[in-house]
Coordinates of C-alpha atoms in Angstrom, one line a residue:
Chain A
M239 CA -26.4 6.2 2.8
L240 CA -27.1 2.1 2.9
P241 CA -27.3 1.9 -0.9
F242 CA -23.9 3.9 -1.3
L243 CA -22.6 1.4 1.4
L244 CA -23.3 -0.7 -0.9
R245 CA -22.5 -0.4 -4.1
R246 CA -18.4 1.0 -2.6
V247 CA -18.4 -2.5 -1.1
F248 CA -19.1 -4.5 -4.1
S249 CA -16.4 -1.4 -6.1
S250 CA -13.8 -2.3 -3.3
V251 CA -14.8 -6.0 -3.5
I252 CA -13.7 -5.9 -7.6
V253 CA -10.4 -3.9 -7.6
I254 CA -9.0 -6.0 -4.3
F255 CA -9.5 -8.7 -7.4
C256 CA -8.5 -7.0 -9.7
V257 CA -5.5 -6.5 -7.9
I258 CA -5.0 -10.3 -6.8
S259 CA -5.2 -11.3 -10.5
I260 CA -2.3 -8.7 -11.3
T261 CA -0.2 -9.9 -7.4
F262 CA -1.1 -13.2 -8.7
V263 CA 0.0 -13.9 -12.3
L264 CA 2.9 -11.5 -12.0
A265 CA 4.9 -13.1 -9.0
R266 CA 3.6 -16.3 -11.2
I267 CA 5.3 -16.2 -14.0
T268 CA 7.9 -13.7 -13.1
P269 CA 11.5 -16.6 -12.7
G270 CA 12.4 -18.1 -10.4
G271 CA 9.9 -21.1 -8.6
P272 CA 9.1 -21.4 -5.4
F273 CA 11.2 -24.7 -4.4
D274 CA 14.5 -23.2 -6.8
T275 CA 17.5 -23.9 -4.8
D276 CA 21.1 -24.5 -5.1
K277 CA 20.6 -28.0 -4.7
V278 CA 19.9 -30.4 -7.6
V279 CA 16.0 -32.0 -7.4
S280 CA 14.9 -34.3 -9.8
D281 CA 11.7 -33.0 -12.1
Q282 CA 9.7 -35.6 -10.3
V283 CA 10.2 -34.4 -7.6
M284 CA 9.7 -30.9 -8.2
K285 CA 6.8 -31.8 -9.6
A286 CA 5.1 -33.0 -7.1
K287 CA 5.7 -30.4 -4.7
L288 CA 5.0 -27.6 -7.0
A289 CA 1.6 -29.9 -7.6
R290 CA 0.7 -29.9 -3.4
Y291 CA 0.5 -26.3 -3.6
H292 CA -1.2 -25.6 -6.6
L293 CA 1.0 -24.3 -8.3
D294 CA 1.9 -27.2 -10.9
G295 CA -0.2 -26.4 -14.6
S296 CA -0.5 -23.5 -16.8
T297 CA -1.1 -20.1 -15.0
W298 CA -4.7 -19.7 -16.0
T299 CA -4.8 -23.2 -13.7
Q300 CA -3.2 -21.9 -10.9
Y301 CA -4.7 -18.8 -11.3
T302 CA -8.2 -20.0 -10.8
A303 CA -7.3 -22.8 -8.8
Y304 CA -6.4 -19.7 -6.5
V305 CA -9.1 -17.7 -7.0
S306 CA -11.5 -20.3 -6.2
A307 CA -10.0 -21.0 -2.9
I308 CA -9.9 -17.9 -2.5
A309 CA -13.5 -17.3 -2.3
Q310 CA -13.7 -19.1 0.1
F311 CA -12.0 -17.1 2.4
D312 CA -8.7 -19.8 2.5
L313 CA -5.8 -17.4 1.7
G314 CA -3.0 -20.6 1.5
V315 CA -0.1 -22.3 2.9
S316 CA 3.1 -20.9 2.4
T317 CA 5.8 -22.3 0.1
K318 CA 8.9 -21.3 2.4
Y319 CA 8.4 -21.6 6.2
R320 CA 6.9 -25.2 6.2
D321 CA 2.7 -25.8 7.8
W322 CA 2.8 -22.2 8.8
R323 CA -0.6 -20.8 7.5
V324 CA -0.3 -17.9 5.8
S325 CA -3.9 -16.8 8.0
E326 CA -1.2 -18.0 10.6
L327 CA 1.9 -15.3 9.8
L328 CA -0.6 -12.9 9.2
R329 CA -2.3 -12.9 12.3
Q330 CA 1.8 -13.0 14.0
K331 CA 3.6 -10.5 12.2
L332 CA 0.1 -7.7 11.7
P333 CA -0.5 -7.1 15.4
N334 CA 3.4 -5.4 15.6
S335 CA 3.4 -3.1 12.7
F336 CA -0.5 -2.3 13.4
V337 CA 0.3 -0.3 17.0
L338 CA 3.8 1.3 15.0
G339 CA 1.4 2.7 12.1
A340 CA -1.2 3.5 14.3
L341 CA 1.3 5.7 16.8
A342 CA 3.4 6.8 12.9
F343 CA -1.1 8.3 12.3
V344 CA -1.6 9.9 16.0
I345 CA 1.6 11.7 15.5
A346 CA 1.6 12.4 11.8
S347 CA -2.0 13.3 11.6
G348 CA -1.4 15.6 15.2
A349 CA 1.3 16.6 14.8
G350 CA 0.6 18.4 11.3
V351 CA -3.0 19.9 12.2
L352 CA -1.7 21.6 14.9
F353 CA 2.0 22.9 11.8
G354 CA 0.3 23.4 9.3
S355 CA -2.9 25.7 11.6
L356 CA -0.1 27.7 13.3
A357 CA 1.3 28.4 9.8
A358 CA -1.3 28.8 8.6
M359 CA -2.5 32.1 11.0
R360 CA 0.2 33.0 10.8
K361 CA 1.4 33.4 6.9
D362 CA 4.9 35.1 6.6
S363 CA 6.1 35.1 10.0
W364 CA 8.6 33.5 11.7
I365 CA 6.5 30.1 12.6
D366 CA 4.8 30.1 9.0
R367 CA 8.7 30.1 7.8
T368 CA 10.2 28.0 9.8
A369 CA 7.3 25.2 9.9
M370 CA 7.8 24.8 6.3
F371 CA 11.1 24.8 5.3
G372 CA 11.4 22.2 8.0
A373 CA 8.6 20.4 6.0
L374 CA 10.1 20.1 2.9
L375 CA 13.6 19.4 4.9
S376 CA 11.3 16.7 6.7
I377 CA 9.8 15.2 3.3
S378 CA 14.0 15.1 1.7
I379 CA 15.2 13.0 4.6
P380 CA 13.7 10.2 3.8
S381 CA 13.2 6.7 6.9
F382 CA 16.3 5.3 6.3
I383 CA 18.3 8.6 6.5
S384 CA 16.8 9.7 9.9
G385 CA 16.3 6.2 11.2
P386 CA 20.3 5.3 11.3
F387 CA 20.6 8.7 12.9
L388 CA 18.1 8.8 14.9
I389 CA 19.0 5.6 17.1
A390 CA 23.0 7.0 16.2
I391 CA 22.4 10.0 19.0
F392 CA 20.0 8.4 20.6
A393 CA 20.3 5.3 21.5
L394 CA 24.0 4.7 21.3
W395 CA 24.8 9.0 21.6
L396 CA 23.2 9.7 24.3
G397 CA 22.1 6.6 25.2
W398 CA 18.6 7.3 26.5
L399 CA 16.8 5.1 24.1
P400 CA 16.6 1.3 23.8
V401 CA 18.5 0.7 20.0
G402 CA 15.8 -1.2 18.7
G403 CA 13.4 -3.9 19.2
W404 CA 9.6 -4.1 20.2
G405 CA 7.5 -4.6 23.6
T406 CA 8.4 -2.0 25.3
V407 CA 6.6 2.1 25.2
S408 CA 10.3 3.2 24.6
Q409 CA 11.4 0.6 22.0
M410 CA 8.3 2.7 20.5
I411 CA 9.4 5.9 20.4
L412 CA 11.8 6.3 18.2
P413 CA 10.0 4.1 15.2
A414 CA 6.9 5.9 15.4
L415 CA 8.7 9.4 15.4
C416 CA 10.5 8.3 12.6
L417 CA 8.1 6.1 10.2
A418 CA 5.7 9.3 10.8
A419 CA 8.3 12.4 10.2
P420 CA 7.8 13.0 6.7
Y421 CA 4.0 12.9 6.9
V422 CA 3.6 15.2 9.5
A423 CA 5.5 17.8 6.7
Y424 CA 3.3 16.6 4.0
V425 CA -0.5 16.8 6.2
A426 CA 1.6 20.2 8.2
R427 CA 1.7 21.4 4.1
L428 CA -1.8 19.5 3.0
M429 CA -3.5 21.6 6.3
R430 CA -2.1 25.1 5.6
N431 CA -2.9 25.4 1.9
S432 CA -6.3 24.6 2.9
L433 CA -7.2 26.6 5.6
L434 CA -5.3 30.1 4.4
D435 CA -8.0 29.2 1.1
V436 CA -11.1 29.0 4.0
L437 CA -9.4 31.8 5.7
K438 CA -10.7 34.0 3.2
S439 CA -13.8 33.1 3.1
D440 CA -17.1 35.2 3.7
F441 CA -18.3 32.8 6.7
L442 CA -15.0 33.6 8.5
R443 CA -15.7 37.0 8.2
T444 CA -18.6 37.5 9.7
A445 CA -17.2 35.3 12.7
R446 CA -14.6 38.1 13.0
A447 CA -16.9 40.6 12.8
K448 CA -19.2 39.0 15.0
G449 CA -16.0 39.0 17.8
L450 CA -14.4 36.3 17.1
T451 CA -10.4 36.5 18.1
E452 CA -8.4 34.9 15.3
T453 CA -7.7 31.5 17.3
Q454 CA -11.6 31.0 18.5
A455 CA -12.6 31.8 15.0
V456 CA -10.0 29.2 13.4
A457 CA -11.1 27.0 16.0
R458 CA -14.9 26.6 15.7
H459 CA -15.4 27.5 12.4
A460 CA -12.8 26.8 9.9
A461 CA -11.0 24.2 10.7
K462 CA -14.2 21.9 10.8
V463 CA -13.5 23.3 6.8
A464 CA -10.0 23.2 6.1
I465 CA -10.2 19.8 7.0
L466 CA -11.1 18.5 5.3
P467 CA -8.3 18.2 1.9
V468 CA -6.3 16.8 5.2
I469 CA -8.6 13.6 5.5
T470 CA -8.6 12.3 2.0
F471 CA -4.9 11.8 2.3
L472 CA -5.6 10.4 6.0
G473 CA -7.4 7.7 4.3
P474 CA -4.3 5.8 2.5
L475 CA -2.0 6.9 4.9
A476 CA -3.2 4.8 7.4
A477 CA -3.4 1.9 5.2
H478 CA -0.1 2.4 4.2
L479 CA 1.0 2.7 8.1
L480 CA -0.3 0.0 9.3
T481 CA 1.1 -2.5 7.7
G482 CA 4.0 -1.4 7.9
S483 CA 7.1 0.4 6.7
M484 CA 10.2 -1.5 5.6
I485 CA 13.1 -0.1 6.0
V486 CA 11.4 1.0 10.0
E487 CA 11.0 -2.3 11.1
S488 CA 14.5 -3.5 9.9
V489 CA 16.3 -0.4 10.4
F490 CA 15.1 -0.9 14.1
N491 CA 14.5 -4.7 14.2
I492 CA 10.8 -4.8 14.6
S493 CA 9.2 -8.3 13.3
G494 CA 6.2 -6.8 11.2
A495 CA 4.1 -6.6 7.8
G496 CA 6.3 -4.6 6.5
M497 CA 9.6 -8.0 6.2
I498 CA 6.6 -10.5 5.2
F499 CA 6.6 -8.3 1.3
V500 CA 10.2 -8.3 0.8
N501 CA 10.9 -12.0 1.9
S502 CA 7.5 -13.1 -0.1
I503 CA 9.3 -12.0 -2.7
Q504 CA 13.2 -12.7 -2.3
N505 CA 11.4 -16.7 -1.3
R506 CA 8.8 -16.2 -4.7
D507 CA 6.2 -17.6 -1.8
V508 CA 3.5 -16.4 -3.9
F509 CA 0.5 -17.0 -1.6
V510 CA 2.0 -15.1 1.5
L511 CA 2.7 -12.3 -1.2
C512 CA -0.7 -12.1 -2.3
G513 CA -2.5 -13.0 1.5
A514 CA -0.5 -9.4 2.5
V515 CA -1.5 -7.3 -0.8
I516 CA -5.2 -8.3 0.5
V517 CA -5.1 -7.2 3.5
Y518 CA -2.9 -4.5 2.3
C519 CA -5.7 -3.3 -0.2
A520 CA -8.7 -4.4 2.4
L521 CA -7.7 -1.2 4.1
L522 CA -7.0 0.7 2.2
V523 CA -10.4 0.4 0.7
L524 CA -12.2 0.7 4.0
F525 CA -10.1 3.9 4.9
N526 CA -11.5 5.4 1.8
L527 CA -14.7 4.4 2.7
A528 CA -14.5 5.3 5.9
V529 CA -12.8 8.7 4.5
D530 CA -16.0 8.9 2.5
V531 CA -18.4 9.3 5.5
I532 CA -16.7 11.2 7.9
Y533 CA -16.9 13.7 4.4
T534 CA -21.0 13.4 4.6
L535 CA -20.3 14.2 8.8
L536 CA -18.7 17.3 8.7
D537 CA -19.6 18.7 5.2
K538 CA -23.7 17.7 5.4
R539 CA -23.7 19.5 1.9
I540 CA -21.7 16.5 0.4
R541 CA -24.4 13.8 -0.5
L542 CA -22.9 9.7 -1.2
Y543 CA -22.4 8.5 -4.4
A544 CA -20.8 5.8 -6.5
Chain B
M295 CA -7.1 39.7 7.0
P296 CA -7.6 39.2 3.9
D297 CA -8.6 41.9 0.8
A298 CA -11.9 42.6 0.5
A299 CA -11.6 45.3 -2.1
A300 CA -9.1 43.2 -4.0
P301 CA -9.9 44.1 -7.8
A302 CA -11.5 41.5 -9.8
R303 CA -8.1 39.7 -11.0
I304 CA -5.3 41.5 -12.5
A305 CA -3.0 39.2 -15.7
R306 CA -0.9 37.2 -13.8
P307 CA 3.1 37.4 -14.7
D308 CA 4.7 35.1 -16.6
G309 CA 5.4 32.6 -14.9
W310 CA 9.6 32.0 -15.7
Q311 CA 9.1 35.5 -14.5
I312 CA 7.5 34.1 -11.4
L313 CA 10.2 31.3 -11.2
K314 CA 13.1 33.7 -11.4
R315 CA 12.8 36.0 -8.9
N316 CA 11.6 32.4 -6.4
R317 CA 15.6 33.0 -4.9
A318 CA 15.7 29.3 -3.3
A319 CA 14.3 27.7 -6.7
I320 CA 17.2 29.2 -8.0
I321 CA 20.0 28.2 -6.1
A322 CA 18.4 24.5 -5.5
L323 CA 19.1 25.1 -9.9
G324 CA 23.1 25.1 -9.1
F325 CA 23.0 23.2 -6.7
L326 CA 21.4 20.3 -8.9
T327 CA 23.3 21.2 -11.8
G328 CA 26.7 21.6 -10.3
L329 CA 26.2 18.3 -8.3
S330 CA 25.3 17.0 -12.1
V331 CA 28.6 18.4 -13.2
I332 CA 30.8 17.8 -10.6
A333 CA 29.6 13.6 -10.4
I334 CA 29.6 13.0 -14.7
V335 CA 33.4 14.8 -14.4
V336 CA 35.3 14.4 -11.2
P337 CA 34.8 9.9 -11.0
M338 CA 36.8 10.4 -15.2
L339 CA 39.5 13.1 -13.3
L340 CA 39.8 11.0 -9.9
P341 CA 43.2 8.5 -10.3
D342 CA 43.0 5.3 -10.8
E343 CA 44.4 3.9 -8.3
L344 CA 40.7 5.0 -6.2
K345 CA 38.6 2.8 -7.9
I346 CA 40.0 -0.7 -7.0
T347 CA 39.1 -2.0 -3.8
S348 CA 42.4 -2.1 -1.7
S349 CA 43.2 -4.0 1.7
A350 CA 43.2 -0.7 3.2
S351 CA 39.4 -0.7 5.1
F352 CA 37.7 2.1 6.8
V353 CA 40.3 5.3 6.8
P354 CA 38.8 8.1 8.4
P355 CA 38.8 11.3 6.1
L356 CA 41.4 12.8 4.9
Q357 CA 44.3 10.2 6.1
H358 CA 46.9 8.5 4.4
S359 CA 46.2 4.8 4.4
A360 CA 49.0 2.9 5.6
E361 CA 50.0 0.7 2.7
D362 CA 49.9 2.9 -0.6
H363 CA 49.5 6.4 1.1
T364 CA 47.1 7.6 -0.9
L365 CA 44.6 10.7 0.8
H366 CA 41.6 9.6 1.2
V367 CA 39.1 12.9 1.4
L368 CA 36.1 10.5 2.9
G369 CA 37.6 8.2 3.6
T370 CA 37.8 4.4 2.4
D371 CA 34.3 1.5 2.7
V372 CA 34.9 -2.1 3.6
N373 CA 35.9 -3.1 0.6
G374 CA 38.9 -0.3 0.8
Q375 CA 37.4 2.1 -1.6
D376 CA 37.6 5.8 -2.0
M377 CA 34.3 7.2 -0.3
L378 CA 34.2 9.8 -2.1
Y379 CA 34.4 7.8 -5.8
R380 CA 31.9 5.7 -4.3
L381 CA 29.7 8.7 -3.5
L382 CA 30.0 10.7 -6.9
S383 CA 29.4 7.0 -9.6
G384 CA 26.9 6.9 -6.5
A385 CA 25.7 9.9 -7.6
R386 CA 25.8 9.6 -10.9
V387 CA 23.5 6.1 -10.3
S388 CA 21.2 8.0 -8.4
L389 CA 20.5 11.2 -10.4
G390 CA 20.9 8.7 -13.7
V391 CA 17.9 6.8 -12.3
G392 CA 15.6 9.8 -10.8
L393 CA 15.9 11.2 -15.0
V394 CA 15.4 8.8 -16.6
G395 CA 13.2 7.0 -14.6
A396 CA 10.6 9.9 -14.6
L397 CA 11.6 11.1 -18.5
I398 CA 10.1 7.2 -19.0
S399 CA 6.9 7.5 -16.3
L400 CA 6.8 11.4 -18.0
V401 CA 6.0 9.5 -21.4
I402 CA 3.4 7.2 -20.1
G403 CA 1.9 9.4 -18.2
T404 CA 1.3 12.8 -21.0
L405 CA 0.3 10.3 -23.5
Y406 CA -2.2 7.8 -21.1
G407 CA -3.2 11.3 -20.1
M408 CA -3.3 13.1 -23.3
I409 CA -5.9 10.3 -24.9
S410 CA -7.7 10.0 -22.0
G411 CA -7.9 13.9 -21.6
Y412 CA -9.3 13.9 -25.2
A413 CA -11.6 10.2 -26.1
G414 CA -14.0 12.0 -22.9
G415 CA -17.3 9.6 -22.0
R416 CA -16.5 6.4 -21.6
V417 CA -13.2 5.9 -22.7
D418 CA -12.4 8.1 -20.1
G419 CA -13.7 6.9 -17.7
F420 CA -11.9 2.8 -18.5
M421 CA -8.4 5.1 -18.1
M422 CA -9.3 6.7 -15.1
R423 CA -10.8 3.6 -13.2
T424 CA -7.8 2.0 -14.4
V425 CA -5.3 4.6 -12.6
E426 CA -7.4 4.9 -9.5
V427 CA -7.6 -0.2 -9.2
L428 CA -2.8 0.5 -10.3
Q429 CA -3.5 3.5 -7.3
S430 CA -4.1 1.0 -4.5
V431 CA -1.8 -1.2 -5.8
P432 CA 1.4 -0.9 -3.0
R433 CA 3.4 0.7 -5.6
I434 CA 6.6 0.0 -4.1
L435 CA 5.2 -4.4 -3.3
F436 CA 5.2 -3.6 -8.1
I437 CA 8.8 -2.3 -8.2
M438 CA 10.2 -4.8 -6.5
I439 CA 7.7 -7.9 -8.4
L440 CA 8.6 -6.1 -11.5
I441 CA 12.6 -5.8 -10.5
A442 CA 12.5 -9.7 -10.1
A443 CA 11.0 -10.1 -13.3
L444 CA 13.1 -8.3 -15.2
D445 CA 15.9 -8.6 -13.6
D446 CA 16.7 -12.7 -14.4
Y447 CA 15.8 -11.5 -18.4
V448 CA 18.5 -8.5 -18.4
K449 CA 21.3 -11.3 -17.3
G450 CA 20.4 -13.7 -19.7
W451 CA 20.5 -10.6 -22.6
I452 CA 23.3 -9.8 -21.8
D453 CA 25.2 -13.3 -21.7
G454 CA 23.5 -14.5 -24.2
W455 CA 25.0 -11.3 -26.1
R456 CA 28.6 -11.7 -24.0
L457 CA 28.4 -15.4 -25.4
L458 CA 27.7 -14.1 -28.9
A459 CA 30.7 -12.0 -29.1
Q460 CA 32.8 -14.4 -27.8
K461 CA 31.9 -16.6 -30.5
N462 CA 32.5 -13.7 -32.7
N463 CA 36.0 -12.7 -32.1
W464 CA 34.6 -9.3 -31.8
S465 CA 37.4 -7.6 -30.2
G466 CA 35.6 -5.5 -26.6
T467 CA 32.0 -5.6 -27.3
A468 CA 32.5 -8.9 -24.8
E469 CA 34.2 -6.8 -22.1
N470 CA 31.1 -4.1 -22.3
M471 CA 29.1 -6.9 -21.9
S472 CA 30.5 -8.0 -18.8
S473 CA 30.7 -4.6 -17.6
L474 CA 27.5 -3.8 -18.7
K475 CA 25.9 -7.1 -16.2
A476 CA 27.3 -5.3 -13.4
Y477 CA 24.8 -2.4 -14.4
S478 CA 22.4 -4.5 -15.4
K479 CA 20.3 -3.8 -12.1
V480 CA 20.4 -0.5 -13.1
L481 CA 18.8 -0.1 -16.0
V482 CA 16.2 -2.5 -14.5
M483 CA 15.7 -0.4 -12.2
I484 CA 14.5 2.1 -14.4
V485 CA 12.6 0.6 -16.6
S486 CA 10.6 -0.6 -13.7
L487 CA 10.5 2.7 -11.9
G488 CA 9.9 4.3 -15.3
L489 CA 6.3 1.8 -15.1
V490 CA 5.0 2.1 -12.3
E491 CA 5.7 6.0 -11.4
W492 CA 3.3 7.8 -14.3
L493 CA -0.4 7.7 -12.8
T494 CA -0.1 10.4 -11.0
M495 CA 1.4 12.5 -14.3
A496 CA -1.3 10.8 -16.1
R497 CA -4.2 12.4 -13.9
I498 CA -3.0 15.8 -13.9
V499 CA -2.1 15.6 -17.8
R500 CA -5.7 14.6 -18.4
G501 CA -7.6 17.1 -15.9
Q502 CA -5.4 19.7 -18.0
V503 CA -6.6 18.6 -20.9
L504 CA -9.9 18.4 -19.9
V505 CA -10.1 21.9 -19.5
L506 CA -8.0 23.2 -22.4
R507 CA -10.2 20.8 -25.0
E508 CA -12.9 23.2 -24.1
M509 CA -11.0 26.2 -25.4
T510 CA -11.5 28.0 -29.1
F511 CA -8.7 28.2 -30.3
V512 CA -8.4 23.9 -30.3
T513 CA -12.3 24.5 -31.1
A514 CA -10.5 27.1 -34.4
S515 CA -8.6 24.2 -35.5
K516 CA -10.6 20.8 -35.6
A517 CA -12.7 23.7 -37.4
M518 CA -9.9 23.9 -40.3
G519 CA -9.6 20.4 -40.9
Q520 CA -7.2 19.3 -38.2
G521 CA -7.2 15.0 -36.6
S522 CA -7.4 14.5 -33.6
W523 CA -3.7 13.3 -33.5
G524 CA -2.8 17.1 -34.9
V525 CA -5.0 18.9 -32.3
L526 CA -3.1 16.7 -29.5
R527 CA 0.2 17.6 -30.2
R528 CA 0.3 20.8 -32.3
H529 CA -1.8 22.7 -29.5
L530 CA -2.5 20.3 -26.5
L531 CA 1.0 19.0 -26.2
P532 CA 3.3 23.2 -26.2
N533 CA 0.5 24.3 -23.6
L534 CA 0.8 21.1 -21.3
S535 CA 4.6 22.0 -21.2
T536 CA 4.9 23.6 -18.2
V537 CA 3.0 21.1 -16.5
I538 CA 5.1 18.0 -17.4
L539 CA 8.4 20.0 -16.9
T540 CA 6.7 20.9 -13.2
Y541 CA 5.5 17.2 -12.8
L542 CA 8.7 15.8 -14.8
T543 CA 11.0 18.2 -10.8
L544 CA 8.1 16.4 -8.2
T545 CA 9.1 13.2 -10.0
I546 CA 12.6 13.1 -9.9
P547 CA 12.9 12.6 -6.0
A548 CA 10.2 10.2 -6.0
V549 CA 12.4 8.3 -8.0
I550 CA 15.6 8.2 -6.5
L551 CA 13.7 7.6 -3.2
D552 CA 12.3 5.4 -4.3
E553 CA 15.1 4.0 -6.5
S554 CA 17.4 4.7 -2.5
F555 CA 14.4 2.7 -0.8
L556 CA 15.3 -0.6 -3.1
S557 CA 19.0 -0.5 -3.0
F558 CA 18.8 0.0 1.6
L559 CA 17.2 -3.5 1.4
G560 CA 19.5 -5.2 -0.8
L561 CA 16.6 -5.4 -4.0
G562 CA 18.0 -2.5 -5.9
I563 CA 21.2 -1.2 -6.9
E564 CA 24.3 -4.4 -6.8
D565 CA 28.1 -4.0 -6.0
P566 CA 30.1 -3.0 -8.5
A567 CA 27.6 -0.6 -9.0
A568 CA 26.5 1.7 -6.0
S569 CA 23.8 4.4 -5.8
W570 CA 23.2 5.8 -2.5
G571 CA 20.0 3.5 -1.3
S572 CA 22.8 0.7 -1.0
L573 CA 25.8 3.3 -0.2
L574 CA 23.2 4.3 2.5
K575 CA 22.7 0.4 4.3
D576 CA 26.5 -0.2 4.0
G577 CA 26.8 3.3 6.3
A578 CA 24.1 2.4 8.4
Q579 CA 25.0 -1.3 9.2
V580 CA 28.2 -0.3 10.6
I581 CA 27.2 2.0 13.3
N582 CA 28.1 0.5 16.4
P583 CA 28.4 1.9 20.0
L584 CA 32.4 0.8 20.3
E585 CA 34.1 2.0 16.8
S586 CA 32.6 4.5 15.3
K587 CA 31.8 5.1 10.8
W588 CA 29.8 7.9 10.5
W589 CA 31.3 8.6 7.7
L590 CA 30.0 6.7 5.7
L591 CA 27.2 7.2 7.0
V592 CA 27.2 11.0 7.4
F593 CA 28.6 11.6 3.5
P594 CA 26.1 10.0 1.5
A595 CA 23.4 11.3 3.7
L596 CA 24.2 15.3 3.9
L597 CA 25.0 14.6 0.2
M598 CA 21.0 13.1 -0.6
S599 CA 19.3 14.8 1.4
A600 CA 20.9 17.4 0.1
S601 CA 19.5 16.7 -4.1
L602 CA 16.0 15.4 -2.5
L603 CA 15.7 19.4 -1.1
A604 CA 17.1 20.9 -3.6
L605 CA 14.2 18.6 -6.1
N606 CA 11.9 19.6 -3.6
F607 CA 12.8 24.1 -3.8
L608 CA 12.5 23.3 -7.4
G609 CA 10.0 21.6 -7.7
D610 CA 7.7 23.7 -5.4
G611 CA 9.1 27.1 -7.6
L612 CA 7.7 25.6 -10.3
R613 CA 4.3 24.4 -9.2
D614 CA 3.9 28.0 -8.0
A615 CA 4.8 29.6 -11.2
F616 CA 3.2 27.5 -13.7
D617 CA 0.4 25.8 -11.8
P618 CA -0.5 27.5 -9.1
K619 CA -4.5 26.3 -8.1
S620 CA -3.6 22.9 -7.6
G621 CA -1.2 23.8 -4.3
E622 CA -0.9 20.5 -2.9

């Protein structure tokens, strides 16, 4: 287990390094600099400003300066928001996105596994058909459609829930549902297909033969195996949800990490952008690693190698 | 209950036959064909006064505007433009970006996957590691950076052509270039999305090539002196065509979603051009408890969801018909 973990951490660091390099270089060769404004600034002032952030000189020297700063765990400072360190900015914005993402993750995995299992156990019944049609429908309604409609119906028309903002539980319900809806569908479809395969296997026939009801057989034996492909999907999903959804945050007026991505690209705020990308990639490799470890706990036949 | 005494394996019927029997997929195909024809033809037939901005903003559906008494079937938006025209030209842009973007990703993904799978060994290992690294990049973020990078170049390039045309008095070209500039973002979106969306296609194609290259007809072809490129083109590509078609159909809605996502955030299609995403952005901005301008939100939402649903139904149908083992 330990050599596996070490090797995986090593390869993860390489992946993150590659991704940062691509992001930084792309962001710096993009036309337009962080200090371009409508005001005309003299060349000297511009040079001094860029030099203050080590953004002068060739792209290569900028890149090496940034990488050596990263190696000392220094994410740099924002070029847009004066005197804000990138780490402070992330610390302020990430918690909201984490809570929202965690809620959506619980909804997506819980409801998805439940609906998928029900559909598989009653294959071709009305439950199966309704669930699978609902899943396709939910995949076809992106959050920028469902969000405004949820607000219009539950906040403006019925007046049950607040329109937006963040902090109270009632403010969290609509955004979490909106963020989770398509992923409930993906998880349900995966779970259904996977469970259908498992239900055909010999060990389930044995379980039924020894007198277990279908529900017992699924709960005690089949679910454990059928959930493996779902877990593979849940790893990247968790990283994606935890780093915030730009659409949901903008529709429900939540100040979270999603907007960091959008704003930092528009402001050419290269250090903030790279900092956010680092967090995203770190979470992604972390959850993929967690998936591999959970795999071995669920299925003893799988040996870890990397 | 599974049938324990099922026969070993019956030959599967032809994929096209399975598809024809899938009623939902056929209806979806009909809907998409109809929508494409309407989106291309109807805007040409609409009278010109509907296409321009006017002072008659927020006219509700099926009412005449107070100024010039033209009928607006789906109402008008904040600039007094007819919603039916906006919706259909938005459909042109969204479907067009989806199709062309998906085609670009198809070409890249197929070539990449075929080379990787056929070369095998170290080359394959390296090419697939690269795909894995790229897959751990937040995709939408890279599209945003690409769009920011390409947009200025394309705008400058179009401007250059316009000035050149003005200098040389090429009649029409200068005007064409200025109208093209309004749609330059569309071009940028197509290229950026196509450059990012090919990863799944590459993985699927590579997997298929790994199976196909061990087949006897490939060995026979090689024994007869066919070069690698000939084997790929003559023997592997035809066998890959249905899988490619299936994943093309599934890539189109993904590209449409990304395009609308960016346009909704205001990073994509800009006025005067419209797409479903930019229309939804306008619709979402005007919802308020006092005065509901529901037609700005409901019509684009319905049309977009119906189209995505149809594309997903068709894609699922194709996958069931041609790639039954892949499941999800």
